[in-house]
Coordinates of C-alpha atoms and ligand atoms in Angstrom, one line a residue:
M64 CA 0.0 0.0 0.0
T65 CA 1.3 3.4 -0.9
H66 CA 0.4 6.7 0.7
N67 CA 2.3 9.6 -0.7
S68 CA 1.1 12.9 0.8
D69 CA 3.9 14.8 -1.1
R70 CA 2.2 13.9 -4.4
A71 CA -0.6 15.9 -5.9
F72 CA -4.2 14.9 -5.5
R73 CA -4.6 13.7 -9.1
T74 CA -1.6 11.5 -8.8
R75 CA -2.8 10.0 -5.5
A76 CA -6.2 9.4 -7.1
V77 CA -4.5 7.2 -9.7
H78 CA -1.8 5.5 -7.6
D79 CA -2.6 5.4 -3.9
G80 CA -4.1 2.5 -2.0
H81 CA -2.7 -0.3 -4.1
G82 CA 0.4 -1.5 -5.9
L83 CA 1.1 -4.6 -7.9
D84 CA -0.7 -7.6 -6.4
P85 CA 1.8 -9.3 -4.1
A86 CA 0.7 -12.8 -5.1
T87 CA 0.7 -12.4 -8.9
G88 CA 2.0 -9.0 -9.9
A89 CA -1.4 -8.1 -11.4
H90 CA -1.4 -4.4 -12.2
A91 CA -5.2 -3.9 -11.7
T92 CA -6.3 -4.6 -8.2
P93 CA -7.8 -8.2 -8.3
I94 CA -11.3 -8.8 -6.9
Y95 CA -10.6 -11.1 -4.0
A96 CA -13.9 -13.0 -4.1
T97 CA -13.4 -15.0 -0.9
S98 CA -15.3 -15.1 2.3
T99 CA -12.5 -16.7 4.3
F100 CA -8.7 -16.9 4.3
G101 CA -6.6 -19.9 5.4
Y102 CA -4.5 -19.4 8.5
G103 CA -1.6 -21.6 7.4
S104 CA -1.2 -23.0 10.9
A105 CA -3.3 -23.3 14.0
E106 CA -0.9 -21.0 15.9
R107 CA -1.2 -18.3 13.3
G108 CA -5.0 -18.5 13.5
A109 CA -4.8 -17.9 17.2
R110 CA -2.5 -14.9 16.7
L111 CA -4.8 -13.4 14.1
F112 CA -7.8 -13.7 16.4
A113 CA -5.9 -12.3 19.3
G114 CA -4.8 -9.3 17.2
E115 CA -1.1 -10.2 17.7
E116 CA -0.7 -10.5 14.0
Q117 CA -2.2 -8.4 11.2
G118 CA -3.7 -10.3 8.4
Y119 CA -6.9 -11.3 6.5
F120 CA -9.1 -14.0 8.0
Y121 CA -12.7 -13.2 7.2
S122 CA -14.2 -10.7 4.6
R123 CA -16.8 -9.2 6.9
L124 CA -13.8 -7.7 8.8
S125 CA -11.4 -7.0 6.0
N126 CA -10.6 -8.1 2.4
P127 CA -7.7 -7.0 0.2
T128 CA -9.8 -5.4 -2.5
V129 CA -11.9 -3.5 0.0
R130 CA -8.7 -2.5 1.9
A131 CA -7.3 -0.9 -1.3
F132 CA -10.5 1.2 -1.6
E133 CA -10.2 2.2 2.0
Q134 CA -6.6 3.2 1.6
K135 CA -7.2 5.2 -1.5
L136 CA -10.1 7.2 0.1
A137 CA -8.0 7.8 3.3
S138 CA -5.2 9.2 1.1
L139 CA -7.6 11.5 -0.8
E140 CA -9.2 12.8 2.4
G141 CA -5.8 13.3 3.9
L142 CA -6.7 11.1 6.9
P143 CA -4.8 8.1 8.3
D144 CA -7.3 5.4 7.7
A145 CA -10.8 4.5 6.4
V146 CA -13.4 1.8 6.9
A147 CA -15.7 0.7 4.0
F148 CA -19.4 -0.2 4.4
A149 CA -22.1 -1.8 2.3
S150 CA -23.9 1.5 1.8
G151 CA -23.7 5.1 2.9
M152 CA -26.4 4.3 5.5
G153 CA -24.3 1.3 6.6
A154 CA -21.6 3.9 7.4
V155 CA -23.9 6.3 9.2
S156 CA -25.4 3.6 11.4
A157 CA -22.0 2.1 12.2
V158 CA -20.6 5.4 13.3
C159 CA -23.6 6.1 15.5
L160 CA -23.9 2.6 17.0
T161 CA -20.1 2.6 17.7
L162 CA -19.7 6.1 19.2
L163 CA -23.0 6.9 21.0
S164 CA -24.1 5.7 24.5
P165 CA -27.3 6.4 26.5
G166 CA -27.3 10.0 27.8
D167 CA -25.2 11.3 24.9
E168 CA -26.5 14.2 22.8
V169 CA -26.1 14.6 19.0
I170 CA -26.5 17.9 17.2
F171 CA -27.0 17.9 13.5
V172 CA -27.3 20.9 11.1
A173 CA -30.5 20.5 9.1
P174 CA -31.1 19.5 6.5
L175 CA -29.2 16.2 6.4
Y176 CA -29.7 13.3 4.0
G177 CA -33.2 11.9 4.9
G178 CA -31.8 8.5 5.9
T179 CA -29.3 10.1 8.3
T180 CA -32.0 12.1 10.0
G181 CA -34.2 9.0 10.0
F182 CA -31.5 7.0 11.7
L183 CA -30.8 9.6 14.4
R184 CA -34.5 10.3 15.1
E185 CA -35.9 6.7 14.9
V186 CA -33.0 4.5 15.9
A187 CA -30.5 6.5 18.0
T188 CA -33.3 7.8 20.2
K189 CA -34.3 4.2 21.1
F190 CA -30.9 3.8 22.8
G191 CA -31.3 6.8 25.1
V192 CA -29.5 9.3 22.8
T193 CA -31.0 12.8 22.6
V194 CA -31.0 14.4 19.1
H195 CA -31.0 18.2 18.5
E196 CA -31.7 19.8 15.2
A197 CA -29.7 23.1 14.6
A198 CA -30.7 25.5 11.8
D199 CA -27.1 26.9 11.4
E200 CA -23.7 27.2 12.9
A201 CA -24.8 29.7 15.6
A202 CA -27.5 27.2 16.7
V203 CA -24.8 24.5 17.0
E204 CA -22.8 26.8 19.3
A205 CA -25.8 27.5 21.4
L206 CA -26.8 23.8 21.8
A207 CA -23.3 22.4 22.3
G208 CA -22.7 21.3 25.9
P209 CA -21.0 18.7 28.2
R210 CA -23.3 15.9 27.0
T211 CA -22.7 16.5 23.3
R212 CA -20.9 13.5 21.8
L213 CA -21.3 14.1 18.1
I214 CA -22.0 17.1 15.8
W215 CA -23.0 15.9 12.3
V216 CA -23.1 18.2 9.2
E217 CA -23.3 17.9 5.5
T218 CA -22.2 20.5 2.9
P219 CA -23.6 21.4 0.4
T220 CA -27.0 20.4 1.8
N221 CA -29.7 18.5 -0.1
P222 CA -31.7 19.7 -2.0
R223 CA -31.3 23.5 -1.5
L224 CA -27.4 23.4 -1.6
G225 CA -26.9 25.4 1.5
I226 CA -23.3 25.7 2.7
V227 CA -22.1 24.9 6.3
D228 CA -18.9 26.4 7.6
L229 CA -16.9 23.3 8.5
G230 CA -14.2 25.2 10.5
R231 CA -16.8 26.8 12.7
V232 CA -18.5 23.4 13.4
A233 CA -15.2 21.7 14.2
R234 CA -14.3 24.5 16.7
A235 CA -17.7 24.2 18.4
A236 CA -17.2 20.4 18.7
R237 CA -13.7 20.8 20.1
A238 CA -14.8 23.5 22.6
C239 CA -17.3 21.0 24.2
G240 CA -15.2 17.9 23.9
A241 CA -17.4 16.3 21.2
L242 CA -16.5 14.7 17.9
S243 CA -17.4 16.3 14.6
A244 CA -18.5 14.3 11.5
A245 CA -19.0 15.6 8.0
D246 CA -20.9 13.8 5.2
N247 CA -18.7 14.8 2.3
T248 CA -20.8 13.0 -0.4
F249 CA -21.8 16.1 -2.3
S250 CA -18.3 17.8 -2.3
T251 CA -16.0 14.7 -2.5
P252 CA -12.3 15.2 -1.4
A253 CA -11.7 16.6 -4.9
L254 CA -13.5 19.8 -3.8
T255 CA -13.4 19.8 0.0
R256 CA -11.3 17.9 2.6
P257 CA -13.2 18.4 5.9
A258 CA -10.2 17.2 7.9
E259 CA -8.3 20.3 6.7
H260 CA -11.0 22.3 8.6
G261 CA -10.6 20.3 11.8
I262 CA -13.5 17.8 11.2
D263 CA -12.8 14.4 12.9
L264 CA -14.7 11.9 10.8
V265 CA -15.5 12.2 7.1
M266 CA -18.2 10.0 5.7
H267 CA -19.4 9.2 2.1
S268 CA -22.1 7.5 0.2
A269 CA -19.6 6.0 -2.3
T270 CA -22.7 5.2 -4.4
K271 CA -22.5 8.8 -5.7
Y272 CA -19.4 10.6 -7.0
L273 CA -16.7 8.2 -5.7
G274 CA -18.1 5.4 -7.8
G275 CA -19.4 8.0 -10.3
H276 CA -21.0 5.5 -12.8
G277 CA -24.2 4.6 -11.0
D278 CA -23.4 0.9 -10.8
A279 CA -22.7 0.2 -7.2
I280 CA -23.9 0.9 -3.6
G281 CA -21.3 1.5 -0.9
G282 CA -20.1 3.8 1.9
V283 CA -16.9 4.7 3.7
V284 CA -15.7 6.6 6.8
A285 CA -12.3 8.2 7.1
G286 CA -10.7 9.4 10.3
P287 CA -7.9 9.0 12.9
E288 CA -6.6 5.5 13.6
A289 CA -7.9 5.0 17.1
L290 CA -11.4 6.0 16.3
L291 CA -11.4 3.9 13.1
A292 CA -10.1 0.8 15.0
E293 CA -13.1 1.2 17.3
L294 CA -15.4 1.6 14.2
R295 CA -14.0 -1.5 12.6
G296 CA -14.1 -3.5 15.8
V297 CA -17.7 -2.6 16.8
G298 CA -19.7 -0.9 14.0
L299 CA -18.3 -3.1 11.2
R300 CA -17.8 -6.4 13.1
H301 CA -21.0 -6.4 15.2
V302 CA -23.3 -4.6 12.8
G303 CA -21.9 -6.3 9.7
A304 CA -22.8 -3.9 6.8
S305 CA -19.5 -4.9 5.1
L306 CA -18.7 -3.8 1.5
G307 CA -18.3 -6.6 -1.1
P308 CA -15.0 -6.9 -3.1
F309 CA -16.7 -6.4 -6.4
E310 CA -18.2 -3.0 -5.3
A311 CA -14.8 -2.1 -3.9
Y312 CA -13.2 -2.8 -7.2
L313 CA -15.8 -0.5 -9.0
F314 CA -15.1 2.3 -6.5
L315 CA -11.3 1.9 -6.9
R316 CA -11.8 2.2 -10.7
G317 CA -14.1 5.1 -10.4
M318 CA -11.9 7.1 -8.0
K319 CA -9.0 7.1 -10.4
T320 CA -10.9 9.6 -12.5
L321 CA -12.6 11.4 -9.6
P322 CA -10.6 14.7 -10.1
L323 CA -11.3 14.8 -13.8
R324 CA -15.0 14.0 -13.4
M325 CA -15.5 16.5 -10.6
Q326 CA -13.9 19.2 -12.8
A327 CA -16.4 18.3 -15.6
H328 CA -19.4 18.2 -13.2
C329 CA -18.4 21.7 -11.8
E330 CA -17.9 23.2 -15.2
G331 CA -21.3 21.9 -16.4
A332 CA -23.1 23.0 -13.3
Q333 CA -21.6 26.4 -13.3
A334 CA -22.4 26.9 -17.0
L335 CA -26.0 25.7 -16.5
A336 CA -26.5 28.0 -13.5
A337 CA -25.1 31.0 -15.5
A338 CA -27.5 30.1 -18.4
L339 CA -30.5 29.9 -16.0
D340 CA -29.8 33.0 -14.0
G341 CA -32.7 35.4 -14.3
H342 CA -34.8 32.9 -16.4
P343 CA -38.5 34.1 -16.2
A344 CA -39.9 30.6 -15.5
L345 CA -37.8 30.3 -12.4
Q346 CA -38.7 31.6 -8.9
A347 CA -35.4 30.6 -7.5
L348 CA -32.1 29.2 -8.6
H349 CA -29.7 27.6 -6.1
Y350 CA -26.0 27.0 -6.9
P351 CA -23.2 27.9 -4.5
G352 CA -21.1 29.1 -7.4
L353 CA -23.4 32.0 -8.0
R354 CA -22.3 35.2 -6.2
T355 CA -25.9 35.7 -5.1
H356 CA -26.0 32.4 -3.2
P357 CA -26.0 33.1 0.6
G358 CA -23.2 30.5 1.2
H359 CA -21.0 31.7 -1.7
A360 CA -18.2 33.3 0.4
V361 CA -17.9 30.2 2.7
A362 CA -18.1 27.9 -0.3
A363 CA -15.3 29.8 -2.1
R364 CA -13.2 29.4 1.0
Q365 CA -13.7 25.7 1.7
M366 CA -14.4 24.3 -1.8
S367 CA -12.1 24.3 -4.8
G368 CA -15.1 24.0 -7.1
F369 CA -18.8 24.5 -6.4
G370 CA -20.1 21.0 -7.2
G371 CA -22.3 19.3 -9.7
L372 CA -25.8 20.0 -8.3
V373 CA -28.1 22.8 -9.3
S374 CA -31.6 23.3 -7.9
V375 CA -34.4 25.3 -9.5
D376 CA -37.8 26.4 -8.2
L377 CA -40.5 26.5 -10.8
G378 CA -43.1 27.9 -8.4
S379 CA -45.5 24.9 -8.2
Q380 CA -45.5 21.1 -8.3
A381 CA -47.4 21.1 -11.6
A382 CA -44.8 23.3 -13.2
A383 CA -42.0 21.2 -11.7
M384 CA -43.5 18.0 -13.1
T385 CA -44.1 19.5 -16.6
F386 CA -40.4 20.6 -16.6
L387 CA -39.2 17.2 -15.5
N388 CA -41.3 15.3 -18.0
H389 CA -39.8 17.4 -20.9
L390 CA -36.1 16.8 -20.0
Q391 CA -34.4 14.4 -22.3
L392 CA -30.8 14.1 -21.1
F393 CA -31.6 14.3 -17.4
T394 CA -33.0 10.9 -16.4
Q395 CA -35.7 11.1 -13.8
A396 CA -34.2 9.1 -10.9
V397 CA -33.1 9.4 -7.4
S398 CA -29.3 9.4 -6.6
L399 CA -26.7 11.8 -7.9
G400 CA -23.1 12.1 -8.9
D401 CA -23.2 9.8 -12.0
V402 CA -21.6 10.6 -15.3
E403 CA -25.1 10.7 -16.6
S404 CA -27.3 13.7 -15.7
L405 CA -30.2 13.0 -13.3
S406 CA -33.2 14.9 -12.1
C407 CA -35.7 14.6 -9.3
H408 CA -38.6 16.3 -7.5
P409 CA -37.5 16.1 -3.8
G410 CA -40.9 17.2 -2.4
S411 CA -42.8 14.1 -3.8
T412 CA -39.9 11.6 -3.7
T413 CA -36.7 11.7 -1.6
H414 CA -38.1 14.2 1.0
A415 CA -41.8 13.2 1.0
L416 CA -41.5 11.4 4.3
L417 CA -40.4 14.6 6.1
G418 CA -44.0 15.9 6.4
E419 CA -45.2 19.3 5.6
A420 CA -43.7 21.3 8.6
A421 CA -40.2 19.9 8.0
L422 CA -40.5 20.5 4.2
V423 CA -41.3 24.1 4.8
R424 CA -38.6 24.5 7.5
Q425 CA -36.0 23.0 5.1
G426 CA -37.1 25.0 2.1
V427 CA -38.2 22.0 0.1
T428 CA -40.9 23.9 -1.8
P429 CA -43.4 22.2 -4.1
G430 CA -41.8 23.7 -7.2
L431 CA -38.2 22.6 -6.3
V432 CA -36.3 20.4 -8.8
R433 CA -32.8 19.0 -8.2
L434 CA -30.5 18.5 -11.1
S435 CA -27.4 16.4 -10.8
V436 CA -25.3 17.7 -13.7
G437 CA -23.4 14.9 -15.5
I438 CA -20.3 15.1 -17.5
E439 CA -22.1 15.5 -20.9
D440 CA -21.2 18.6 -23.0
P441 CA -22.6 21.6 -21.1
A442 CA -24.1 23.1 -24.3
D443 CA -26.3 20.0 -24.7
L444 CA -27.4 20.1 -21.1
I445 CA -28.2 23.8 -21.3
R446 CA -30.2 23.2 -24.5
D447 CA -32.1 20.4 -22.8
V448 CA -33.0 22.4 -19.7
L449 CA -34.0 25.5 -21.6
G450 CA -36.1 23.4 -24.0
A451 CA -38.0 21.8 -21.0
L452 CA -38.5 25.2 -19.4
A453 CA -40.1 26.4 -22.6
H454 CA -43.0 23.9 -21.9
V455 CA -43.7 25.4 -18.4
P456 CA -46.7 27.7 -18.5
V457 CA -45.4 31.0 -17.1
T458 CA -48.1 32.8 -15.1
G459 CA -48.1 36.6 -15.3
D460 CA -47.5 36.6 -11.6
K461 CA -44.3 34.7 -11.9
R462 CA -43.0 36.8 -14.8
L463 CA -43.0 39.7 -12.4
R464 CA -40.5 38.1 -10.1
P465 CA -36.8 38.7 -10.6
Ligands
LIG648 C1 -27.1 8.8 -0.8 C2 -26.6 9.5 0.4 C3 -26.5 8.9 1.6 C4 -26.9 7.4 1.8 O1 -26.0 6.6 1.0 P1 -26.5 5.1 0.4 O2 -25.3 4.7 -0.3 O3 -27.7 5.4 -0.5 O4 -26.8 4.3 1.6 C5 -26.0 9.6 2.7 N1 -25.7 10.9 2.6 C6 -25.8 11.5 1.4 C7 -25.4 13.0 1.4 C8 -26.3 10.9 0.3 O5 -26.5 11.6 -0.9

C-alpha cells in the first residue's frame, strides 16, 4: 500500500491504496472473491484472532480489494485510515452505534440526508440518545454542551445546496469535547477535505461521485486511527454492513478519474447555473457558485469548485412536473453524482416522508427540482433544460418576479 502525501491529488487518485498484487504482480487490483482466508497454521489462527498478527481472515472484517479502496479514500481525504461499508447508510449507522451511548447528545445541522435524519430520530433515540436539530452554525454553538458527543453536518446540503462552515462546526465540537462528523458525499475530497478544517470523521455514500458511474452501492468513513479501529471492531464487526469486493473494485476504478469527473461536473453545473440566472420561468435558482448564493463566500473558502448539483424552483408542483417530463438528457431518478445527468422532485420523492412542517422548514418547496449535472457537454445540457423550461406555462404573476 502506498500513501504519498507529497504527491498531488490527481496523482494520488490514480496510484494510492494499491500496488502490484503481491501474489501475482497483477497491475489492476484483483477482486478477492473469498469469504475466508486460510491461517496456514493453528498457531497463526490464534495470533490473528488475538490481534497479535495483522492479516486477513474473514471478509466481513477485511478483504484485500476492500482494503485498497479504504486506503485510496483515506489518502484523498488526507486522513490516516478509512473503513468501508455496504452503503452510505451502513456507514452512518455504524458510526452512531459505535460512538453513542445512553445519555449522549447529538447535534445535526438541518437538512441532512433523509436516511441520516431518520436513523438519528428513529434508531439512535431508542438507545437513550438525545438528538438536537440546529438551523445553522450559531445554533450549534448554542446547543453544544458537556453531554454533546457528536456534531453531524453535510455540505452542500440537499436539496437547496446550503453551505455549512466546517471550521466553525469543528471548533464548536472541540470546545465542548465532542467529535465532529461531515458527510462529504456532495463535495468529495476533490473539492473539500473536511479534515483540513478540523473535522474528525469524514463519511461518504460512495454510491454517488466516488463510484461515479451509478453501478454500485457503498459507503466509507475516514478518520484518525484509534477511532477507526473502534469503528472496525464494533460498527463493522458487530453490525456487519460490510462492503463486497466487487463493489470495492468498482469504487477503486471510479476514484482514479474522480478529479477529472469533478472538474467536468463543476464546469457543467456552473455553465448551467449561469445560463439559467434570471430565467423568467424560475422563482429561484440555487447554486453555491453564484455570487448571489448566501453561502457563496464560505463555499469559495472551503471548496475548490462549487459542485455538480443545481436546484431550481418553478413555483408549483405542476410546473416542476411539466419541466421534469420534458427533460431528455436528465434521467428522472433518485441518486446523484453519476456521469449521466439525473433529475428529481424532492418534495414528492426523496423528501416526501419529512412531512409538511419539515418540508417548509428545510425549504423543500413544491416547485423545487434538483438537477445532478453529469459530464455531458454543457451546451447540450443547457439546451435540454432551456427546452424543457419552454414547456412550463409562465403565469403573469411569476413573470414579475426577478
Ligand atoms: C445517498 C446519500 C447517503 C446514503 O447513502 P447510500 O449509499 O444510499 O446508503 C448519505 N448521505 C448523502 C449525502 C447521500 O447523498
